[in-house]
mmCIF file of C-alpha atoms and ligand atoms in Angstrom:
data_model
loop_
_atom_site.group_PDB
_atom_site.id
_atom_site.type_symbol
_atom_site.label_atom_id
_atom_site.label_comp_id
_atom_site.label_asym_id
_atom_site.label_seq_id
_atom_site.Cartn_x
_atom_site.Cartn_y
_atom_site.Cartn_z
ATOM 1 C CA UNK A 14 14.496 40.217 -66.535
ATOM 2 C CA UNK A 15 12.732 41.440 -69.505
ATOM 3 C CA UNK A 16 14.464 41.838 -73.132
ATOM 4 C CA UNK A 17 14.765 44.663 -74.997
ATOM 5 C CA UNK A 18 15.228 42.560 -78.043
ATOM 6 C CA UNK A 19 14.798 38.723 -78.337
ATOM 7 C CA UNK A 20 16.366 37.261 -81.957
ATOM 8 C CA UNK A 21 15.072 33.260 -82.493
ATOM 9 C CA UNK A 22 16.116 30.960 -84.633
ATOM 10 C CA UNK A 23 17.041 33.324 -87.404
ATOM 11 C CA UNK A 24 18.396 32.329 -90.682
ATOM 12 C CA UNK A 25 19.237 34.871 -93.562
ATOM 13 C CA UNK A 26 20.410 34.024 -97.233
ATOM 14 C CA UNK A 27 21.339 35.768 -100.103
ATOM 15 C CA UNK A 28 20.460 35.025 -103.553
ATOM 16 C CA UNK A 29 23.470 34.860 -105.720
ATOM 17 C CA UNK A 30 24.081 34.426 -109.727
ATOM 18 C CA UNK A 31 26.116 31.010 -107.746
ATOM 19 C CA UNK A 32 24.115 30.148 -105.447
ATOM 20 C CA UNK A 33 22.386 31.043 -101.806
ATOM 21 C CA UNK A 34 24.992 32.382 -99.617
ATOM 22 C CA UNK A 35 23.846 31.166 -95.977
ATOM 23 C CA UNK A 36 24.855 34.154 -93.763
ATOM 24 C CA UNK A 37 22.996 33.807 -90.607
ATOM 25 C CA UNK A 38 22.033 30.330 -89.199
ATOM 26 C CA UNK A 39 19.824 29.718 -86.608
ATOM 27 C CA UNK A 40 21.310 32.601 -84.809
ATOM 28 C CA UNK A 41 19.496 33.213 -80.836
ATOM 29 C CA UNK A 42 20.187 36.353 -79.327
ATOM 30 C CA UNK A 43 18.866 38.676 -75.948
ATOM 31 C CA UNK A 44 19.870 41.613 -75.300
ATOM 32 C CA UNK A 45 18.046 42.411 -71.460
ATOM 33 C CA UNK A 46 16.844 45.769 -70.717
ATOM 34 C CA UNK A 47 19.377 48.395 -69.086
ATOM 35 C CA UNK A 48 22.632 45.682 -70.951
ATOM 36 C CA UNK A 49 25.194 46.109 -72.988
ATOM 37 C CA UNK A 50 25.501 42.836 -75.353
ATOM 38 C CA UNK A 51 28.262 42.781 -77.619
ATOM 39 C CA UNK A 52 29.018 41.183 -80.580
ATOM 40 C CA UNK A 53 31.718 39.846 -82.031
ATOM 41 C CA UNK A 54 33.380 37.465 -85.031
ATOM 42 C CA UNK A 55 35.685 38.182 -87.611
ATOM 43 C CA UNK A 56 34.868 39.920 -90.940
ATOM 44 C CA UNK A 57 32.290 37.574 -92.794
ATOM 45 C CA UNK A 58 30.681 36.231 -89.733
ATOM 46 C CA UNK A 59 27.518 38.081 -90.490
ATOM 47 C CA UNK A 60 27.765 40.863 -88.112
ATOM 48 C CA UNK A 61 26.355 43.247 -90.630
ATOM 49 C CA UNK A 62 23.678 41.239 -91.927
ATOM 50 C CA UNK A 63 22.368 40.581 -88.138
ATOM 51 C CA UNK A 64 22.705 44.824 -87.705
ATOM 52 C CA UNK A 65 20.560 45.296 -90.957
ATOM 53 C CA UNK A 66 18.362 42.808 -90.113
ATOM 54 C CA UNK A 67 17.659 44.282 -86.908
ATOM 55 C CA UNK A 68 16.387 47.578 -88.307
ATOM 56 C CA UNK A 69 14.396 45.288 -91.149
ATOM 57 C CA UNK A 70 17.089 47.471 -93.781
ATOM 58 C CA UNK A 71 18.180 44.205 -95.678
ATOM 59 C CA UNK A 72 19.668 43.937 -99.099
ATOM 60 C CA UNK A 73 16.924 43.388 -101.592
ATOM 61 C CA UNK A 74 18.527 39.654 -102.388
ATOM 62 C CA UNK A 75 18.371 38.781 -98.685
ATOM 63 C CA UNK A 76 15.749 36.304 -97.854
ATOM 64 C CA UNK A 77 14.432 35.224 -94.650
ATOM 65 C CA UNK A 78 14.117 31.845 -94.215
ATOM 66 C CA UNK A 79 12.838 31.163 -90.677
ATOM 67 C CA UNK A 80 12.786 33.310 -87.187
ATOM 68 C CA UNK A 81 12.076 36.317 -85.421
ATOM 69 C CA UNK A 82 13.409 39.539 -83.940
ATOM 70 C CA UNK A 83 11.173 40.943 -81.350
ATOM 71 C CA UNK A 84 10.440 44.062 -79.855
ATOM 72 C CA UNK A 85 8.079 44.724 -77.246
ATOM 73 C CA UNK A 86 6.664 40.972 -78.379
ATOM 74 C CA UNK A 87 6.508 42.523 -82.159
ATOM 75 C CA UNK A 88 8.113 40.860 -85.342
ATOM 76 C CA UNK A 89 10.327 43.316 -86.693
ATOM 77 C CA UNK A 90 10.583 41.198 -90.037
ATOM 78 C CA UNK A 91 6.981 41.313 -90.374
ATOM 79 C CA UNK A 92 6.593 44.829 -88.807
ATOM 80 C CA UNK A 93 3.766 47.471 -90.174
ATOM 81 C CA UNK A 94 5.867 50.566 -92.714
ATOM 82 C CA UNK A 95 4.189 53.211 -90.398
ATOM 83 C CA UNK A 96 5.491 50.814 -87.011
ATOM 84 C CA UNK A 97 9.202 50.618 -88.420
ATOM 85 C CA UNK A 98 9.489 54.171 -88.659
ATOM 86 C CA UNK A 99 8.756 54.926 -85.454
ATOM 87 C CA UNK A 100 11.058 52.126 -84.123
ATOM 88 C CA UNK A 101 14.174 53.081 -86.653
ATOM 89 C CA UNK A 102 15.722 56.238 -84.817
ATOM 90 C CA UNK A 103 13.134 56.737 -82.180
ATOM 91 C CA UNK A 104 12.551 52.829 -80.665
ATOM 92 C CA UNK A 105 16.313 51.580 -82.086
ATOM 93 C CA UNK A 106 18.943 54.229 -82.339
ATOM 94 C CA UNK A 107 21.966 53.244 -84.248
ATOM 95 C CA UNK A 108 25.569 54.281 -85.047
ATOM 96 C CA UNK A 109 27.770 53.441 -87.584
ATOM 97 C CA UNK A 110 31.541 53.040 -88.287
ATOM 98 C CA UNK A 111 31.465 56.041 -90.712
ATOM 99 C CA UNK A 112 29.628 58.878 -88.624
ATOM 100 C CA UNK A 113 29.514 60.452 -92.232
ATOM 101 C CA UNK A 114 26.489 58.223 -93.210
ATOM 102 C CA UNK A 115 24.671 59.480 -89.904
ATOM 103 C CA UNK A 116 24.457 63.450 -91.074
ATOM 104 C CA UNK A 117 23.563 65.524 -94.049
ATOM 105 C CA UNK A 118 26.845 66.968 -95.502
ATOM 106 C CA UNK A 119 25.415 70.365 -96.988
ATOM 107 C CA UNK A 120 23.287 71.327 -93.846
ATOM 108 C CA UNK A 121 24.246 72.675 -90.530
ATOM 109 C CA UNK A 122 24.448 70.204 -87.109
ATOM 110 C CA UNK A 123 21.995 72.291 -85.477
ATOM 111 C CA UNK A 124 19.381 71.913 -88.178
ATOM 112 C CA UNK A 125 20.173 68.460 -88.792
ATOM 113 C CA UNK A 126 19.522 67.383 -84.781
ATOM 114 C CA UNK A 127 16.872 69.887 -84.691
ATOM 115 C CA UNK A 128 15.081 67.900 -87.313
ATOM 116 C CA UNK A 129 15.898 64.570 -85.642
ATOM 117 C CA UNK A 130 13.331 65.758 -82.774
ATOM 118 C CA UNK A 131 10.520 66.544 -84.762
ATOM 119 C CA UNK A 132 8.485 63.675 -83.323
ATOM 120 C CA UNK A 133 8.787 65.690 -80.113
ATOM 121 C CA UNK A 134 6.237 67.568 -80.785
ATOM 122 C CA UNK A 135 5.798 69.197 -77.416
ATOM 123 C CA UNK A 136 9.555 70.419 -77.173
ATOM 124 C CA UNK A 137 9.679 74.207 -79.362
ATOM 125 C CA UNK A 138 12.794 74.831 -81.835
ATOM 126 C CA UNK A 139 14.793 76.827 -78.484
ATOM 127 C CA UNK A 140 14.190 73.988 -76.387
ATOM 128 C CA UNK A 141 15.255 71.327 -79.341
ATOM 129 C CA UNK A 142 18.520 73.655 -79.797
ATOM 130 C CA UNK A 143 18.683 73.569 -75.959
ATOM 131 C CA UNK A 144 18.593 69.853 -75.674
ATOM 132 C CA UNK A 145 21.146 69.414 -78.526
ATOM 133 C CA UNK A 146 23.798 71.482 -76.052
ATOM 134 C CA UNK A 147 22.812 69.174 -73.233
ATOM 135 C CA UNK A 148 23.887 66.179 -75.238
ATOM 136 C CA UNK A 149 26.411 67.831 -76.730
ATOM 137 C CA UNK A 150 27.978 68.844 -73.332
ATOM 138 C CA UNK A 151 27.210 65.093 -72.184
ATOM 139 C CA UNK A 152 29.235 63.836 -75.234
ATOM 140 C CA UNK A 153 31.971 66.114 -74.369
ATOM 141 C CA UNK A 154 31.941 68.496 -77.349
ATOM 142 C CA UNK A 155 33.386 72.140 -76.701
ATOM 143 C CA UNK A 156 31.530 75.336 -77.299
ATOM 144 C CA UNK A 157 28.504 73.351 -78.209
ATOM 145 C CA UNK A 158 26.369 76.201 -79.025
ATOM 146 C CA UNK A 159 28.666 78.089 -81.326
ATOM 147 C CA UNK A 160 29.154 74.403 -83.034
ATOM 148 C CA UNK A 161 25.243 74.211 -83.767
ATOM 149 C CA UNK A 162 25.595 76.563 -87.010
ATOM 150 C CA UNK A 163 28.910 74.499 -88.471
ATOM 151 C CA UNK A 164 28.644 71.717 -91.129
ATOM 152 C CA UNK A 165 29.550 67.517 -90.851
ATOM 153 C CA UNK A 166 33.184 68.190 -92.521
ATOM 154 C CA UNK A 167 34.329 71.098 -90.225
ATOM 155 C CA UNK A 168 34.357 68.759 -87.248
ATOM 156 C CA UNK A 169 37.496 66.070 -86.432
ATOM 157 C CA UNK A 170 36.481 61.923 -87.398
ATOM 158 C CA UNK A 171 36.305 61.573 -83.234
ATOM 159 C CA UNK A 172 33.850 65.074 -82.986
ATOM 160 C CA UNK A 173 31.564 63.301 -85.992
ATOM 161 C CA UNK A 174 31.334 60.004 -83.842
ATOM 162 C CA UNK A 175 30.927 61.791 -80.720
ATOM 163 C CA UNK A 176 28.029 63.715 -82.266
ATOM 164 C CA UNK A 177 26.556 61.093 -84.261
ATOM 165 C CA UNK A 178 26.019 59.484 -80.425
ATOM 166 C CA UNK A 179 24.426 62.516 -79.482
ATOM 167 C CA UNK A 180 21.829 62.213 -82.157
ATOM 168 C CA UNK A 181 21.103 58.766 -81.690
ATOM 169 C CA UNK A 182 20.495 59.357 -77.579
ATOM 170 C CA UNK A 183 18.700 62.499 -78.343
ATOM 171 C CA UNK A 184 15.647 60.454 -79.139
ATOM 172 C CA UNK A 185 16.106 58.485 -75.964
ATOM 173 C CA UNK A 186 15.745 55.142 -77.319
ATOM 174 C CA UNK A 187 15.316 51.758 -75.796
ATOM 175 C CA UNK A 188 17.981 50.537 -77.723
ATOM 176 C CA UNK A 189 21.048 51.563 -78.976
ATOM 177 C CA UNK A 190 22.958 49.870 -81.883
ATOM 178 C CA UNK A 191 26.492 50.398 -82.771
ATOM 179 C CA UNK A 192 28.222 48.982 -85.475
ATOM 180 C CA UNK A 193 31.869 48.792 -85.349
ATOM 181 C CA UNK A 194 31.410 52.360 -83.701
ATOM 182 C CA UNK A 195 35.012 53.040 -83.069
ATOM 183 C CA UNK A 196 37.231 50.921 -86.351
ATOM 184 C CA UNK A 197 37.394 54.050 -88.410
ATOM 185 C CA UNK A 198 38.814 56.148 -85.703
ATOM 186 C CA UNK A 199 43.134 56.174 -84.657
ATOM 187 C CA UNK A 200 43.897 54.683 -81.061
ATOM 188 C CA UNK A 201 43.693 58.217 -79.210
ATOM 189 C CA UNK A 202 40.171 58.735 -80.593
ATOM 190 C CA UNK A 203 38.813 55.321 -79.851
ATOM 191 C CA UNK A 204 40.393 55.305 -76.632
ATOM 192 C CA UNK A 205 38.026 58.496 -75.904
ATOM 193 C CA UNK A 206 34.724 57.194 -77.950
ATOM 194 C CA UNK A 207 35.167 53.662 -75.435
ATOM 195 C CA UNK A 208 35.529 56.132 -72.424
ATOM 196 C CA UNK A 209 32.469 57.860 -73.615
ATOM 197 C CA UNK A 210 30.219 54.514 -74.295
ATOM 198 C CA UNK A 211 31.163 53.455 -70.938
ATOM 199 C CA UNK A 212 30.142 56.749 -69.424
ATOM 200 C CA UNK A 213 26.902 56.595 -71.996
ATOM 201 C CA UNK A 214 26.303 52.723 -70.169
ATOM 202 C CA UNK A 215 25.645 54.262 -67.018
ATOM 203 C CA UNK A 216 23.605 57.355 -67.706
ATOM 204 C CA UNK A 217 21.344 55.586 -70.364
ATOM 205 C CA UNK A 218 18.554 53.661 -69.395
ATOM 206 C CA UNK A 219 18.114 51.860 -72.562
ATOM 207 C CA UNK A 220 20.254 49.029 -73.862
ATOM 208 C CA UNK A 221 23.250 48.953 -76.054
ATOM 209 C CA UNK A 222 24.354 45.841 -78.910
ATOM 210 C CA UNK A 223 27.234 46.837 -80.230
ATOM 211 C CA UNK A 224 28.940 44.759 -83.173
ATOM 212 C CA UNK A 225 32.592 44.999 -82.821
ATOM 213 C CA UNK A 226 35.295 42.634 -84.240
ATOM 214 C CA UNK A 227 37.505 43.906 -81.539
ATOM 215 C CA UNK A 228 37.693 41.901 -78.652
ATOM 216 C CA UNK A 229 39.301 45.427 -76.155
ATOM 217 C CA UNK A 230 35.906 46.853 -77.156
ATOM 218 C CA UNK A 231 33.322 44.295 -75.877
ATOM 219 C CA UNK A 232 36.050 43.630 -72.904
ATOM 220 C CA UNK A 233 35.478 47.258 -71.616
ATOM 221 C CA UNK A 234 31.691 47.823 -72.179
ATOM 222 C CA UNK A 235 29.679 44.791 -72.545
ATOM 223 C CA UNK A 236 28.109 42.656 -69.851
ATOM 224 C CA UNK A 237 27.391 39.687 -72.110
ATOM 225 C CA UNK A 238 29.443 38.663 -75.168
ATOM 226 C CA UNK A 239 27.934 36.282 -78.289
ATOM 227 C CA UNK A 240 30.950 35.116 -80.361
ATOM 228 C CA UNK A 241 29.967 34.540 -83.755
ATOM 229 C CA UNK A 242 31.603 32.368 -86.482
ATOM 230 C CA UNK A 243 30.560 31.783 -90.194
ATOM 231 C CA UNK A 244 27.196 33.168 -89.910
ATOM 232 C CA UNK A 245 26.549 30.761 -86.349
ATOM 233 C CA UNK A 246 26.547 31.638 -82.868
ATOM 234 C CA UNK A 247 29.461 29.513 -81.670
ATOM 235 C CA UNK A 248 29.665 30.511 -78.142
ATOM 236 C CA UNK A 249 27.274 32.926 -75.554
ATOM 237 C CA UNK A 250 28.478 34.352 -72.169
ATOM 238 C CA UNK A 251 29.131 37.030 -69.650
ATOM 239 C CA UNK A 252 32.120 39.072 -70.064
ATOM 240 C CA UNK A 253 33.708 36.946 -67.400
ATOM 241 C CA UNK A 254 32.856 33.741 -69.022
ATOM 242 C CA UNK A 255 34.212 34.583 -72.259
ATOM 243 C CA UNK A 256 37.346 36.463 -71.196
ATOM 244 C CA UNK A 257 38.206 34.112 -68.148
ATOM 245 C CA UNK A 258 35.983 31.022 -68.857
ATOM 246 C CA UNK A 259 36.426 30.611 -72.610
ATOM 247 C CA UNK A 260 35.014 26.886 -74.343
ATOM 248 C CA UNK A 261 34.432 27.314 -77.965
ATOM 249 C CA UNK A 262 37.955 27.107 -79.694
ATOM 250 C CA UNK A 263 37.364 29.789 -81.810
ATOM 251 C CA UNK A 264 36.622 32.165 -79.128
ATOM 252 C CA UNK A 265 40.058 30.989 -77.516
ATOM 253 C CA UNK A 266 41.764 31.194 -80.641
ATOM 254 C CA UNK A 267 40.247 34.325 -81.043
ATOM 255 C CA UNK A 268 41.727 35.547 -77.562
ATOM 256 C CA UNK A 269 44.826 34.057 -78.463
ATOM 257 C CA UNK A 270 45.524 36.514 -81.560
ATOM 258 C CA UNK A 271 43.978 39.802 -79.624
ATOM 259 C CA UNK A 272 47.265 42.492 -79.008
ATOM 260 C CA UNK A 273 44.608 43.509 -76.015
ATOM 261 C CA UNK A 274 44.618 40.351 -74.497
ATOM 262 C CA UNK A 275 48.028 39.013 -75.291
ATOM 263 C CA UNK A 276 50.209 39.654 -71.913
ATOM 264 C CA UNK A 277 53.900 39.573 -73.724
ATOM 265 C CA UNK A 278 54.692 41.597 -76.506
ATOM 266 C CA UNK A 279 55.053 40.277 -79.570
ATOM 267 C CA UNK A 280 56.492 41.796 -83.338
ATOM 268 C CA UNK A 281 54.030 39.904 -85.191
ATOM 269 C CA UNK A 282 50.732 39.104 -84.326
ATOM 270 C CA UNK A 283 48.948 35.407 -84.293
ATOM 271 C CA UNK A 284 46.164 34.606 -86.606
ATOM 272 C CA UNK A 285 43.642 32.054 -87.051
ATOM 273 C CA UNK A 286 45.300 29.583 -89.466
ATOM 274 C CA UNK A 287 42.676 28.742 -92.836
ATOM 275 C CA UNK A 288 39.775 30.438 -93.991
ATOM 276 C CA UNK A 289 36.023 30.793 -93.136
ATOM 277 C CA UNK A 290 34.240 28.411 -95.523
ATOM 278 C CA UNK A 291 32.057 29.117 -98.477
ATOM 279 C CA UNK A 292 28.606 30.115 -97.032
ATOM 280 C CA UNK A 293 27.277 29.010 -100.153
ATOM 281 C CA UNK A 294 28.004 25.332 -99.523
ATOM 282 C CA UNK A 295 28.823 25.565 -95.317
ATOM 283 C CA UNK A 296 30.338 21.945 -94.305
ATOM 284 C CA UNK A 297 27.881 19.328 -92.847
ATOM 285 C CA UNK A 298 29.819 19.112 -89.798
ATOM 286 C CA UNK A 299 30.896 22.177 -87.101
ATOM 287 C CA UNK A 300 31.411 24.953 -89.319
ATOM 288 C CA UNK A 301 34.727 25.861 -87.514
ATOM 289 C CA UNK A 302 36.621 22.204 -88.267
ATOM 290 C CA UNK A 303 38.919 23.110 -91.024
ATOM 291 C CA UNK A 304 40.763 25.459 -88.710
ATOM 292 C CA UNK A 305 40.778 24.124 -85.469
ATOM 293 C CA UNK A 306 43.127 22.546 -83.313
ATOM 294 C CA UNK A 307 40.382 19.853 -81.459
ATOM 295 C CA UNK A 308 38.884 18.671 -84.344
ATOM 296 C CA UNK A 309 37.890 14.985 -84.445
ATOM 297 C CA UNK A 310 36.081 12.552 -87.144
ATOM 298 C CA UNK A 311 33.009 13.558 -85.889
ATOM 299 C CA UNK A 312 33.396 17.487 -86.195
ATOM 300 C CA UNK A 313 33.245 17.200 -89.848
ATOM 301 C CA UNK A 314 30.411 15.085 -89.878
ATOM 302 C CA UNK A 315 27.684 15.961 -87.757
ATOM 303 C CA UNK A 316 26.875 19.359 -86.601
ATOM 304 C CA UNK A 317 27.589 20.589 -83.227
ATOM 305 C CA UNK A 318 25.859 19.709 -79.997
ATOM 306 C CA UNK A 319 24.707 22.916 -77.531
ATOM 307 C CA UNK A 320 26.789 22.387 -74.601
ATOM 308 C CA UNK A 321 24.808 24.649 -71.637
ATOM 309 C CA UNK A 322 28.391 25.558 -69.672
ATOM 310 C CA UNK A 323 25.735 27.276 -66.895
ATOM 311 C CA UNK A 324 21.939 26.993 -66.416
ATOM 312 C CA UNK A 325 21.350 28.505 -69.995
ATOM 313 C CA UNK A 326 23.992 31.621 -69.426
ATOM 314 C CA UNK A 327 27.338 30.271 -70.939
ATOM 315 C CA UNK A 328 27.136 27.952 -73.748
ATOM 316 C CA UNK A 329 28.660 27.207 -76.442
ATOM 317 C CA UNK A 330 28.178 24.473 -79.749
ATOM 318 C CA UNK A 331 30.916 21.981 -80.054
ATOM 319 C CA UNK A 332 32.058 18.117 -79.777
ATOM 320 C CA UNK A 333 34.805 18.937 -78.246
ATOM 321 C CA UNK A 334 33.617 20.679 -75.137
ATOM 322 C CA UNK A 335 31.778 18.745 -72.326
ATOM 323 C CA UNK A 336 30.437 20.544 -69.105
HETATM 324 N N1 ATP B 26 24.045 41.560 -100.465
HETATM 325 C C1 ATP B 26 24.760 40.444 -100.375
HETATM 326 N N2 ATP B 26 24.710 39.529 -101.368
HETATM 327 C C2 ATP B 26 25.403 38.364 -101.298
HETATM 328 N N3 ATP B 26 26.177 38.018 -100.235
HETATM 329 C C3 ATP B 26 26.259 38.888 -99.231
HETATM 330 C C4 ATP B 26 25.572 40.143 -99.242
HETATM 331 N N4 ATP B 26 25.862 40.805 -98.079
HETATM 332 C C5 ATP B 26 26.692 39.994 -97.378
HETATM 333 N N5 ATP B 26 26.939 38.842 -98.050
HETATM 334 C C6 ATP B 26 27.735 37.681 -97.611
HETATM 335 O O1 ATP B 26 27.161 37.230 -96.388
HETATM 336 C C7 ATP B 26 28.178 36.832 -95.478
HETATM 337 C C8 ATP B 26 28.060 37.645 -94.188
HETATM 338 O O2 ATP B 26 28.361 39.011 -94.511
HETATM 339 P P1 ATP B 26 28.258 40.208 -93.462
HETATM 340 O O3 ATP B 26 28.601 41.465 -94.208
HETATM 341 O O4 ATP B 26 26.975 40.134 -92.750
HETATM 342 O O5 ATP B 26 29.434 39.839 -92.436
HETATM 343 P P2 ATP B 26 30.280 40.773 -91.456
HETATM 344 O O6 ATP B 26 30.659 39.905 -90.313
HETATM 345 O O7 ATP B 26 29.535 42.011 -91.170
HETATM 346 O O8 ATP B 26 31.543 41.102 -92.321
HETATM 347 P P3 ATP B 26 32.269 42.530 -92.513
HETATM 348 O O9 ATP B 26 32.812 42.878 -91.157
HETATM 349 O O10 ATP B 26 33.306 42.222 -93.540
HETATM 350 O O11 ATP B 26 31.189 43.451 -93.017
HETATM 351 C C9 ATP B 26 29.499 37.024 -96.206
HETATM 352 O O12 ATP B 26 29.836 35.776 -96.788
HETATM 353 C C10 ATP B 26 29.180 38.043 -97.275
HETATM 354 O O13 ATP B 26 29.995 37.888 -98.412
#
């Protein structure tokens, strides 16, 4: 199976007035064409800098220190200006949590998407308004044509999202990335945005990564799963694996605490006792042994083993865990 996107070895800092924060280390990723990968870790983990990273939109004090992200066999990091504009919005299509930050507050949503298209050169402006409907209909947005002339704030925080999807599949990319698509919207909302992604997973022919710190999300869309934990990948699966199969004890402590996931009802919810470490001086050792349950001598000294749970599909890094 060929990938849509292949991430090796990558480590990101940032430079700090106190020091080099590590935020990404030696993180491997695939996301295989026509899949839905999904990503998930608490807040810190690095979810944001692997998102920016993707679309080579780093913070100026970031710094590369080793690995790729390829697209059709291209660095992005190292990717031509004229290249990366063709491959933000047209090649990689992304959402965001705030579907503000995707549209133009002072100009209508018809102009707006009608602009998106203007690579297409051989679609006219009635046939770009006519493909907006489409997607709008597809997306489940009422009246779409009367909606064209209306502004960003006149629509609901669900209507935004819904549209802001539209846009990014308008351009029919290979890849779709979502970040935390769904965390700024109430349950009713997200319930409908999931029920559209899943819908959007079966009609699109590209792939989706979405970055999620909710573990419901990735359970109802995704088809592989990489938990991630203090800027490392901890543990890599299929749905199944990580939901039924789990090995990495964050990923089952991470289970443990999800309402989703947790059969009997309880008033307050678990947590994940301690805190991620400082990323500017990340422990020698398994950067998960100050919280976790297993850990030994060893987990605090020396890093992590890869433990390959299933022919390369399911593994996960820890001295705990033996196949
Ligand atoms: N521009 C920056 N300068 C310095 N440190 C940064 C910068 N951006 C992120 N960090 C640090 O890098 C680490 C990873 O942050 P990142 O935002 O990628 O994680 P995240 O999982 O997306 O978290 P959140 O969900 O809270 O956004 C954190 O320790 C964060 O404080």
């Amino acid at each position: 199976m060929n990938n849509a996107l292949e991430i090796n070895n990558l480590s990101i800092h940032y430079q700090t007035d106190s020091g080099e924060v590590r935020a990404l280390r030696n993180v491997n990723l695939k996301v295989p064409d026509g899949k839905v990968v999904g990503i998930v870790g608490e807040s810190g983990c690095g979810k944001s800098t692997l998102m920016s990273a993707i679309i080579n939109l780093l913070s100026e004090n970031a710094i590369v220190k080793n690995g790729k992200i390829l697209f059709e066999n291209t660095d992005i990091l190292t990717m031509s200006k004229h290249r990366l504009r063709k491959l933000r919005g047209y090649d990689i299509a992304t959402v965001f949590q705030d579907p503000m930050t995707t549209f133009n507050p002072v100009m209508t949503i018809g102009q707006q998407l009608t602009d998106f298209q203007h690579r297409f050169k051989e679609r006219n402006r009635q046939q770009k308004r006519q493909k907006i409907i489409e997607m709008f209909e597809l997306v489940g947005i009422p009246d779409p044509a009367q909606r064209l002339n209306q502004f960003p704030h006149e629509f609901s925080g669900g209507m935004r999202q819904r549209m802001a999807i539209a846009a990014a599949l308008l351009m029919n990319p290979r890849l779709l990335v979502a970040d935390e698509p769904t965390t700024a919207l109430d349950v009713t909302m997200e319930a409908q945005i999931l029920h559209l992604l899943r819908k959007m997973k079966n009609d699109f022919n590209g792939s989706i990564l979405i970055i999620t710190h909710h573990l419901g999300v990735v359970a109802e869309l995704c088809d592989y799963i990489t938990v991630m934990y203090a800027g490392e990948v901890v543990e890599q699966g299929t749905v199944e694996d990580i939901f039924y199969r789990p090995s990495h004890p964050y990923t089952k402590a991470l289970l443990e605490c999800d309402p989703a996931v947790l059969k009997r009802k309880t008033r307050y919810l678990p947590t994940i006792k301690g805190r991620i470490p400082d990323l500017r001086t990340p422990p020698p050792g398994c950067v998960f042994a100050n919280r976790c349950s297993k850990v030994s001598a060893q987990c605090t000294q020396t890093a992590p083993p890869v433990v390959d749970l299933s022919d390369g599909n399911h593994w996960c890094i820890c001295h705990e865990v033996s196949k």
